[in-house]
Amino acid sequence: GDIHARGCEPDSFDAARSDRSLQHISDPGTAIGEMARIVRPGGIVCAAEPDWSSFVIASDLVEISRHAEAAFRNGFLNPMIGRDLIDLIGGHLSISHHSVHPVLLKRLADAELVFDLTTTLQRCVSEKKIPAAKAETFYADLEERDRNHRFFALLNIHVVAGRKR
C-alpha cells in the first residue's frame, strides 16, 4: 500500500518491510517514520535498498563507464538510500541488524536486464554526455569482456532492521 497513506492505527503490526521501494519515493524519512508508527512496541521495521553510489561497470574505458554509472544512478530520486537507511531507521528505532550484500553480475545479458545499459547509454548520447562513437566503443568493450569472461557489474544492497522501543 501507499506508505504515506497513514490509514493504519499506531502499534497495529508486528513488522513492516520495504524492499527497493524507498529509492523511488520523494520522502523516505516520512515513509520510515510511518512504518515505525504502525509497528507495536517490540516490533520490527526492515528495509533493503541499493546504494547506487557503489554501482560499478568494469571497463577499460573508465571515463565512459563513470558517465554511464552516473547516468543510471541519477535516474533515482534517492540514489544513496541504502547507506542512508542506518540513520533513517536508527532515528526511530533501535538498530538490530545492518548488512551489506553485493550484487555481482558476471554476464552482460544479466546486467542489461537489471541495469538497462543500452538505454542508459542512449540517454547519455542524447544528452550529449557521451559522444555516440565513444558509447559504441564502450559497449563493444563490454561485449569483449563478456566473451572473455571478464565482464562484471556490481552494486551493494543494504539491509537494515530496527526494533521499536
N, C-alpha and C. Protein backbone atom coordinates (compact mmCIF):
# COMPACT_ATOMS: atom_id res chain seq x y z
N GLY A 1 0.81 -1.18 0.00
CA GLY A 1 0.00 0.00 0.00
C GLY A 1 0.86 1.25 0.00
N ASP A 2 0.22 2.36 -0.03
CA ASP A 2 0.89 3.65 -0.03
C ASP A 2 1.41 3.96 1.37
N ILE A 3 2.69 4.01 1.52
CA ILE A 3 3.31 4.22 2.84
C ILE A 3 2.98 5.61 3.40
N HIS A 4 2.59 6.52 2.54
CA HIS A 4 2.23 7.85 3.02
C HIS A 4 0.75 7.95 3.42
N ALA A 5 -0.03 6.87 3.23
CA ALA A 5 -1.48 6.93 3.40
C ALA A 5 -1.95 7.01 4.84
N ARG A 6 -1.16 6.66 5.81
CA ARG A 6 -1.49 6.81 7.22
C ARG A 6 -2.87 6.27 7.60
N GLY A 7 -3.32 5.23 6.94
CA GLY A 7 -4.64 4.68 7.24
C GLY A 7 -4.63 3.65 8.36
N CYS A 8 -3.48 3.25 8.81
CA CYS A 8 -3.38 2.21 9.85
C CYS A 8 -3.27 2.85 11.23
N GLU A 9 -3.81 2.14 12.19
CA GLU A 9 -3.70 2.57 13.59
C GLU A 9 -2.27 2.38 14.07
N PRO A 10 -1.82 3.22 15.01
CA PRO A 10 -0.50 3.02 15.59
C PRO A 10 -0.43 1.66 16.29
N ASP A 11 0.76 1.11 16.34
CA ASP A 11 1.02 -0.14 17.07
C ASP A 11 0.14 -1.30 16.58
N SER A 12 -0.14 -1.36 15.29
CA SER A 12 -1.05 -2.37 14.74
C SER A 12 -0.37 -3.64 14.22
N PHE A 13 0.90 -3.57 13.88
CA PHE A 13 1.56 -4.67 13.19
C PHE A 13 2.78 -5.16 13.96
N ASP A 14 3.09 -6.43 13.77
CA ASP A 14 4.31 -6.99 14.35
C ASP A 14 5.55 -6.53 13.60
N ALA A 15 5.39 -6.27 12.30
CA ALA A 15 6.54 -5.88 11.48
C ALA A 15 6.07 -5.10 10.26
N ALA A 16 7.00 -4.34 9.71
CA ALA A 16 6.78 -3.62 8.45
C ALA A 16 8.07 -3.75 7.63
N ARG A 17 7.91 -3.93 6.33
CA ARG A 17 9.08 -4.18 5.48
C ARG A 17 8.96 -3.41 4.18
N SER A 18 10.10 -2.94 3.71
CA SER A 18 10.19 -2.28 2.41
C SER A 18 11.39 -2.86 1.67
N ASP A 19 11.21 -3.13 0.40
CA ASP A 19 12.28 -3.73 -0.39
C ASP A 19 12.42 -2.98 -1.72
N ARG A 20 13.48 -2.23 -1.85
CA ARG A 20 13.82 -1.49 -3.06
C ARG A 20 12.71 -0.54 -3.52
N SER A 21 12.01 0.04 -2.57
CA SER A 21 10.94 0.99 -2.88
C SER A 21 11.30 2.41 -2.50
N LEU A 22 12.03 2.57 -1.42
CA LEU A 22 12.35 3.91 -0.91
C LEU A 22 13.21 4.72 -1.87
N GLN A 23 13.94 4.05 -2.74
CA GLN A 23 14.75 4.76 -3.73
C GLN A 23 13.88 5.55 -4.72
N HIS A 24 12.59 5.21 -4.78
CA HIS A 24 11.69 5.81 -5.77
C HIS A 24 10.73 6.84 -5.20
N ILE A 25 10.69 7.04 -3.89
CA ILE A 25 9.69 7.95 -3.33
C ILE A 25 10.34 9.26 -2.89
N SER A 26 9.54 10.30 -2.83
CA SER A 26 10.08 11.64 -2.57
C SER A 26 10.53 11.85 -1.13
N ASP A 27 9.92 11.17 -0.18
CA ASP A 27 10.27 11.41 1.22
C ASP A 27 10.44 10.09 1.98
N PRO A 28 11.60 9.45 1.83
CA PRO A 28 11.79 8.16 2.50
C PRO A 28 11.79 8.28 4.02
N GLY A 29 12.18 9.42 4.56
CA GLY A 29 12.16 9.61 6.01
C GLY A 29 10.76 9.52 6.57
N THR A 30 9.80 10.13 5.89
CA THR A 30 8.41 10.05 6.31
C THR A 30 7.90 8.61 6.21
N ALA A 31 8.29 7.92 5.17
CA ALA A 31 7.87 6.53 4.99
C ALA A 31 8.40 5.66 6.13
N ILE A 32 9.67 5.82 6.48
CA ILE A 32 10.24 5.04 7.59
C ILE A 32 9.53 5.41 8.90
N GLY A 33 9.27 6.70 9.10
CA GLY A 33 8.54 7.14 10.29
C GLY A 33 7.16 6.51 10.39
N GLU A 34 6.49 6.40 9.26
CA GLU A 34 5.17 5.78 9.23
C GLU A 34 5.27 4.28 9.53
N MET A 35 6.29 3.63 9.00
CA MET A 35 6.48 2.21 9.29
C MET A 35 6.72 2.02 10.79
N ALA A 36 7.52 2.90 11.38
CA ALA A 36 7.80 2.81 12.82
C ALA A 36 6.52 3.08 13.63
N ARG A 37 5.68 3.97 13.17
CA ARG A 37 4.45 4.31 13.89
C ARG A 37 3.48 3.13 13.94
N ILE A 38 3.40 2.37 12.86
CA ILE A 38 2.38 1.33 12.79
C ILE A 38 2.81 -0.01 13.40
N VAL A 39 4.11 -0.17 13.74
CA VAL A 39 4.50 -1.42 14.40
C VAL A 39 4.35 -1.27 15.91
N ARG A 40 4.02 -2.38 16.56
CA ARG A 40 3.81 -2.39 18.01
C ARG A 40 5.16 -2.26 18.72
N PRO A 41 5.19 -1.90 19.99
CA PRO A 41 6.44 -1.93 20.74
C PRO A 41 7.05 -3.34 20.69
N GLY A 42 8.31 -3.40 20.40
CA GLY A 42 9.00 -4.68 20.19
C GLY A 42 8.94 -5.14 18.75
N GLY A 43 8.14 -4.46 17.92
CA GLY A 43 8.02 -4.82 16.51
C GLY A 43 9.25 -4.42 15.70
N ILE A 44 9.33 -4.96 14.51
CA ILE A 44 10.49 -4.79 13.64
C ILE A 44 10.11 -4.00 12.40
N VAL A 45 10.98 -3.08 12.01
CA VAL A 45 10.92 -2.42 10.70
C VAL A 45 12.19 -2.82 9.97
N CYS A 46 12.04 -3.29 8.74
CA CYS A 46 13.18 -3.74 7.95
C CYS A 46 13.08 -3.15 6.55
N ALA A 47 14.21 -2.73 6.01
CA ALA A 47 14.25 -2.21 4.64
C ALA A 47 15.51 -2.70 3.95
N ALA A 48 15.39 -2.98 2.68
CA ALA A 48 16.52 -3.36 1.83
C ALA A 48 16.55 -2.39 0.65
N GLU A 49 17.67 -1.70 0.50
CA GLU A 49 17.77 -0.68 -0.55
C GLU A 49 19.18 -0.66 -1.13
N PRO A 50 19.30 -0.34 -2.43
CA PRO A 50 20.62 -0.22 -3.03
C PRO A 50 21.29 1.10 -2.67
N ASP A 51 22.60 1.06 -2.68
CA ASP A 51 23.41 2.28 -2.61
C ASP A 51 23.99 2.46 -4.01
N TRP A 52 23.32 3.29 -4.81
CA TRP A 52 23.72 3.43 -6.21
C TRP A 52 25.08 4.07 -6.37
N SER A 53 25.61 4.70 -5.32
CA SER A 53 26.96 5.24 -5.43
C SER A 53 27.99 4.12 -5.48
N SER A 54 27.60 2.89 -5.13
CA SER A 54 28.51 1.75 -5.21
C SER A 54 28.45 1.06 -6.57
N PHE A 55 27.60 1.51 -7.46
CA PHE A 55 27.41 0.88 -8.77
C PHE A 55 28.66 1.03 -9.62
N VAL A 56 29.14 -0.10 -10.14
CA VAL A 56 30.35 -0.13 -10.96
C VAL A 56 30.12 -1.02 -12.17
N ILE A 57 30.58 -0.56 -13.32
CA ILE A 57 30.63 -1.38 -14.53
C ILE A 57 32.10 -1.48 -14.91
N ALA A 58 32.65 -2.67 -14.89
CA ALA A 58 34.06 -2.84 -15.23
C ALA A 58 34.29 -2.58 -16.71
N SER A 59 35.28 -1.75 -16.99
CA SER A 59 35.63 -1.43 -18.38
C SER A 59 37.01 -0.81 -18.40
N ASP A 60 37.69 -1.00 -19.51
CA ASP A 60 38.97 -0.32 -19.71
C ASP A 60 38.75 1.15 -20.02
N LEU A 61 37.53 1.51 -20.40
CA LEU A 61 37.18 2.89 -20.74
C LEU A 61 36.54 3.54 -19.52
N VAL A 62 37.37 3.85 -18.54
CA VAL A 62 36.90 4.29 -17.23
C VAL A 62 36.05 5.56 -17.30
N GLU A 63 36.46 6.53 -18.08
CA GLU A 63 35.72 7.79 -18.16
C GLU A 63 34.29 7.56 -18.65
N ILE A 64 34.14 6.76 -19.67
CA ILE A 64 32.80 6.49 -20.21
C ILE A 64 32.00 5.66 -19.21
N SER A 65 32.65 4.70 -18.59
CA SER A 65 31.98 3.88 -17.58
C SER A 65 31.44 4.76 -16.47
N ARG A 66 32.22 5.71 -16.00
CA ARG A 66 31.78 6.60 -14.92
C ARG A 66 30.58 7.44 -15.34
N HIS A 67 30.56 7.89 -16.60
CA HIS A 67 29.40 8.65 -17.10
C HIS A 67 28.15 7.77 -17.13
N ALA A 68 28.30 6.53 -17.61
CA ALA A 68 27.15 5.62 -17.68
C ALA A 68 26.65 5.29 -16.28
N GLU A 69 27.56 5.03 -15.35
CA GLU A 69 27.18 4.74 -13.97
C GLU A 69 26.42 5.92 -13.35
N ALA A 70 26.94 7.12 -13.57
CA ALA A 70 26.30 8.32 -13.02
C ALA A 70 24.92 8.54 -13.64
N ALA A 71 24.81 8.31 -14.94
CA ALA A 71 23.52 8.49 -15.61
C ALA A 71 22.48 7.53 -15.04
N PHE A 72 22.88 6.29 -14.80
CA PHE A 72 21.94 5.32 -14.23
C PHE A 72 21.59 5.71 -12.80
N ARG A 73 22.60 6.01 -12.01
CA ARG A 73 22.42 6.39 -10.59
C ARG A 73 21.50 7.60 -10.46
N ASN A 74 21.68 8.58 -11.31
CA ASN A 74 20.92 9.82 -11.21
C ASN A 74 19.47 9.68 -11.68
N GLY A 75 19.10 8.50 -12.14
CA GLY A 75 17.72 8.24 -12.53
C GLY A 75 16.82 7.93 -11.34
N PHE A 76 17.39 7.86 -10.13
CA PHE A 76 16.62 7.54 -8.93
C PHE A 76 16.45 8.77 -8.06
N LEU A 77 15.30 8.88 -7.41
CA LEU A 77 15.07 10.02 -6.51
C LEU A 77 16.04 9.99 -5.33
N ASN A 78 16.35 8.80 -4.83
CA ASN A 78 17.22 8.65 -3.66
C ASN A 78 18.31 7.63 -3.97
N PRO A 79 19.32 8.03 -4.76
CA PRO A 79 20.31 7.05 -5.20
C PRO A 79 21.19 6.48 -4.08
N MET A 80 21.28 7.15 -2.95
CA MET A 80 22.13 6.65 -1.87
C MET A 80 21.30 6.21 -0.67
N ILE A 81 20.05 5.81 -0.92
CA ILE A 81 19.15 5.43 0.17
C ILE A 81 19.69 4.23 0.96
N GLY A 82 20.40 3.33 0.32
CA GLY A 82 20.95 2.18 1.03
C GLY A 82 21.80 2.59 2.20
N ARG A 83 22.73 3.50 1.94
CA ARG A 83 23.61 3.95 3.03
C ARG A 83 22.88 4.86 4.01
N ASP A 84 21.78 5.47 3.58
CA ASP A 84 21.01 6.35 4.46
C ASP A 84 20.09 5.58 5.42
N LEU A 85 19.82 4.31 5.12
CA LEU A 85 18.88 3.54 5.94
C LEU A 85 19.28 3.47 7.41
N ILE A 86 20.56 3.35 7.69
CA ILE A 86 21.01 3.21 9.07
C ILE A 86 20.58 4.43 9.89
N ASP A 87 20.67 5.62 9.31
CA ASP A 87 20.26 6.83 10.01
C ASP A 87 18.74 6.99 10.02
N LEU A 88 18.09 6.66 8.91
CA LEU A 88 16.63 6.82 8.84
C LEU A 88 15.93 5.87 9.81
N ILE A 89 16.33 4.62 9.81
CA ILE A 89 15.71 3.65 10.72
C ILE A 89 16.18 3.90 12.15
N GLY A 90 17.47 4.19 12.31
CA GLY A 90 18.02 4.44 13.63
C GLY A 90 17.46 5.68 14.29
N GLY A 91 16.89 6.60 13.53
CA GLY A 91 16.25 7.78 14.10
C GLY A 91 14.93 7.48 14.78
N HIS A 92 14.35 6.33 14.49
CA HIS A 92 13.04 5.95 15.04
C HIS A 92 13.09 4.70 15.91
N LEU A 93 14.06 3.83 15.67
CA LEU A 93 14.08 2.50 16.28
C LEU A 93 15.49 2.15 16.73
N SER A 94 15.61 1.11 17.51
CA SER A 94 16.92 0.59 17.89
C SER A 94 17.40 -0.36 16.80
N ILE A 95 18.53 -0.07 16.21
CA ILE A 95 19.06 -0.91 15.13
C ILE A 95 19.32 -2.31 15.65
N SER A 96 18.78 -3.31 14.98
CA SER A 96 19.01 -4.70 15.35
C SER A 96 19.78 -5.47 14.29
N HIS A 97 19.89 -4.91 13.10
CA HIS A 97 20.59 -5.60 12.01
C HIS A 97 21.03 -4.58 10.97
N HIS A 98 22.25 -4.74 10.46
CA HIS A 98 22.71 -4.00 9.29
C HIS A 98 23.69 -4.89 8.56
N SER A 99 23.37 -5.20 7.33
CA SER A 99 24.29 -5.98 6.49
C SER A 99 24.32 -5.37 5.10
N VAL A 100 25.40 -5.64 4.40
CA VAL A 100 25.57 -5.17 3.03
C VAL A 100 25.80 -6.39 2.15
N HIS A 101 25.02 -6.47 1.08
CA HIS A 101 25.07 -7.62 0.18
C HIS A 101 25.45 -7.16 -1.22
N PRO A 102 26.62 -7.56 -1.69
CA PRO A 102 26.99 -7.19 -3.05
C PRO A 102 26.19 -8.00 -4.07
N VAL A 103 25.73 -7.32 -5.08
CA VAL A 103 25.09 -7.99 -6.22
C VAL A 103 26.09 -7.91 -7.35
N LEU A 104 26.64 -9.06 -7.69
CA LEU A 104 27.68 -9.16 -8.72
C LEU A 104 27.11 -9.86 -9.93
N LEU A 105 27.05 -9.16 -11.04
CA LEU A 105 26.58 -9.74 -12.29
C LEU A 105 27.79 -9.95 -13.19
N LYS A 106 27.93 -11.17 -13.68
CA LYS A 106 29.12 -11.53 -14.46
C LYS A 106 28.83 -11.71 -15.95
N ARG A 107 27.60 -11.46 -16.34
CA ARG A 107 27.23 -11.59 -17.75
C ARG A 107 26.57 -10.29 -18.20
N LEU A 108 26.94 -9.86 -19.38
CA LEU A 108 26.38 -8.63 -19.94
C LEU A 108 24.86 -8.75 -20.08
N ALA A 109 24.36 -9.90 -20.49
CA ALA A 109 22.91 -10.07 -20.65
C ALA A 109 22.18 -9.85 -19.33
N ASP A 110 22.75 -10.32 -18.24
CA ASP A 110 22.13 -10.11 -16.92
C ASP A 110 22.16 -8.63 -16.54
N ALA A 111 23.28 -7.98 -16.81
CA ALA A 111 23.39 -6.55 -16.50
C ALA A 111 22.42 -5.73 -17.34
N GLU A 112 22.19 -6.15 -18.57
CA GLU A 112 21.20 -5.46 -19.42
C GLU A 112 19.82 -5.56 -18.78
N LEU A 113 19.47 -6.74 -18.28
CA LEU A 113 18.15 -6.92 -17.66
C LEU A 113 18.00 -6.07 -16.40
N VAL A 114 19.03 -6.03 -15.58
CA VAL A 114 18.93 -5.34 -14.29
C VAL A 114 19.18 -3.85 -14.43
N PHE A 115 20.19 -3.47 -15.20
CA PHE A 115 20.62 -2.07 -15.25
C PHE A 115 20.27 -1.36 -16.56
N ASP A 116 19.73 -2.07 -17.54
CA ASP A 116 19.29 -1.46 -18.80
C ASP A 116 20.40 -0.59 -19.40
N LEU A 117 21.57 -1.19 -19.60
CA LEU A 117 22.75 -0.45 -20.04
C LEU A 117 22.56 0.22 -21.40
N THR A 118 21.93 -0.47 -22.34
CA THR A 118 21.74 0.11 -23.68
C THR A 118 20.93 1.41 -23.60
N THR A 119 19.83 1.39 -22.87
CA THR A 119 19.00 2.59 -22.73
C THR A 119 19.77 3.69 -22.02
N THR A 120 20.53 3.33 -21.01
CA THR A 120 21.32 4.32 -20.28
C THR A 120 22.34 4.97 -21.20
N LEU A 121 23.02 4.17 -22.02
CA LEU A 121 23.99 4.74 -22.96
C LEU A 121 23.30 5.62 -24.00
N GLN A 122 22.15 5.20 -24.49
CA GLN A 122 21.40 6.03 -25.45
C GLN A 122 21.03 7.37 -24.84
N ARG A 123 20.63 7.34 -23.57
CA ARG A 123 20.30 8.59 -22.88
C ARG A 123 21.54 9.47 -22.76
N CYS A 124 22.68 8.89 -22.43
CA CYS A 124 23.93 9.66 -22.33
C CYS A 124 24.28 10.31 -23.66
N VAL A 125 24.06 9.59 -24.74
CA VAL A 125 24.35 10.15 -26.08
C VAL A 125 23.36 11.27 -26.40
N SER A 126 22.07 11.05 -26.15
CA SER A 126 21.07 12.08 -26.47
C SER A 126 21.25 13.33 -25.62
N GLU A 127 21.76 13.16 -24.39
CA GLU A 127 22.02 14.31 -23.52
C GLU A 127 23.40 14.90 -23.75
N LYS A 128 24.11 14.36 -24.72
CA LYS A 128 25.44 14.83 -25.12
C LYS A 128 26.47 14.72 -23.99
N LYS A 129 26.31 13.70 -23.16
CA LYS A 129 27.29 13.43 -22.10
C LYS A 129 28.38 12.49 -22.59
N ILE A 130 28.03 11.67 -23.58
CA ILE A 130 28.98 10.76 -24.21
C ILE A 130 28.76 10.84 -25.72
N PRO A 131 29.82 11.05 -26.50
CA PRO A 131 29.66 11.00 -27.97
C PRO A 131 29.23 9.60 -28.41
N ALA A 132 28.43 9.53 -29.46
CA ALA A 132 27.91 8.25 -29.94
C ALA A 132 29.02 7.25 -30.23
N ALA A 133 30.11 7.70 -30.85
CA ALA A 133 31.21 6.79 -31.18
C ALA A 133 31.84 6.20 -29.92
N LYS A 134 31.97 7.01 -28.87
CA LYS A 134 32.54 6.50 -27.62
C LYS A 134 31.58 5.52 -26.93
N ALA A 135 30.29 5.78 -27.03
CA ALA A 135 29.31 4.87 -26.45
C ALA A 135 29.38 3.51 -27.16
N GLU A 136 29.52 3.53 -28.47
CA GLU A 136 29.65 2.28 -29.23
C GLU A 136 30.93 1.55 -28.86
N THR A 137 32.02 2.28 -28.72
CA THR A 137 33.29 1.67 -28.32
C THR A 137 33.18 1.07 -26.93
N PHE A 138 32.53 1.77 -26.04
CA PHE A 138 32.33 1.29 -24.68
C PHE A 138 31.53 0.00 -24.67
N TYR A 139 30.42 -0.03 -25.42
CA TYR A 139 29.60 -1.23 -25.43
C TYR A 139 30.36 -2.39 -26.08
N ALA A 140 31.15 -2.11 -27.10
CA ALA A 140 31.98 -3.15 -27.71
C ALA A 140 32.98 -3.70 -26.69
N ASP A 141 33.52 -2.83 -25.83
CA ASP A 141 34.42 -3.28 -24.77
C ASP A 141 33.67 -4.20 -23.80
N LEU A 142 32.45 -3.85 -23.45
CA LEU A 142 31.66 -4.70 -22.56
C LEU A 142 31.39 -6.06 -23.20
N GLU A 143 31.08 -6.05 -24.49
CA GLU A 143 30.84 -7.31 -25.19
C GLU A 143 32.10 -8.17 -25.24
N GLU A 144 33.25 -7.54 -25.48
CA GLU A 144 34.52 -8.28 -25.50
C GLU A 144 34.80 -8.86 -24.12
N ARG A 145 34.58 -8.08 -23.08
CA ARG A 145 34.78 -8.58 -21.71
C ARG A 145 33.85 -9.75 -21.43
N ASP A 146 32.62 -9.66 -21.91
CA ASP A 146 31.65 -10.73 -21.70
C ASP A 146 32.11 -12.02 -22.41
N ARG A 147 32.56 -11.90 -23.66
CA ARG A 147 33.03 -13.07 -24.40
C ARG A 147 34.22 -13.74 -23.70
N ASN A 148 35.05 -12.95 -23.06
CA ASN A 148 36.26 -13.46 -22.40
C ASN A 148 36.09 -13.66 -20.90
N HIS A 149 34.83 -13.65 -20.44
CA HIS A 149 34.51 -13.90 -19.03
C HIS A 149 35.20 -12.91 -18.08
N ARG A 150 35.31 -11.66 -18.53
CA ARG A 150 35.88 -10.60 -17.70
C ARG A 150 34.86 -9.52 -17.38
N PHE A 151 33.64 -9.68 -17.82
CA PHE A 151 32.61 -8.68 -17.56
C PHE A 151 32.14 -8.78 -16.11
N PHE A 152 31.92 -7.62 -15.49
CA PHE A 152 31.16 -7.60 -14.25
C PHE A 152 30.59 -6.22 -14.01
N ALA A 153 29.44 -6.24 -13.33
CA ALA A 153 28.81 -5.03 -12.82
C ALA A 153 28.47 -5.34 -11.35
N LEU A 154 28.61 -4.34 -10.51
CA LEU A 154 28.48 -4.56 -9.08
C LEU A 154 27.65 -3.46 -8.44
N LEU A 155 26.84 -3.85 -7.46
CA LEU A 155 26.02 -2.92 -6.70
C LEU A 155 25.85 -3.48 -5.30
N ASN A 156 25.91 -2.62 -4.29
CA ASN A 156 25.70 -3.05 -2.91
C ASN A 156 24.27 -2.74 -2.47
N ILE A 157 23.67 -3.74 -1.80
CA ILE A 157 22.33 -3.59 -1.22
C ILE A 157 22.48 -3.61 0.30
N HIS A 158 21.96 -2.58 0.97
CA HIS A 158 21.97 -2.52 2.43
C HIS A 158 20.65 -3.08 2.95
N VAL A 159 20.73 -3.90 3.98
CA VAL A 159 19.55 -4.39 4.68
C VAL A 159 19.68 -3.91 6.13
N VAL A 160 18.70 -3.15 6.57
CA VAL A 160 18.72 -2.58 7.91
C VAL A 160 17.39 -2.89 8.59
N ALA A 161 17.47 -3.31 9.84
CA ALA A 161 16.27 -3.56 10.62
C ALA A 161 16.41 -2.88 11.97
N GLY A 162 15.28 -2.45 12.49
CA GLY A 162 15.25 -1.84 13.82
C GLY A 162 14.05 -2.33 14.59
N ARG A 163 14.20 -2.34 15.88
CA ARG A 163 13.13 -2.79 16.78
C ARG A 163 12.56 -1.57 17.51
N LYS A 164 11.23 -1.51 17.55
CA LYS A 164 10.56 -0.40 18.24
C LYS A 164 10.73 -0.55 19.74
N ARG A 165 11.11 0.53 20.39
CA ARG A 165 11.32 0.53 21.83
C ARG A 165 10.02 0.46 22.59
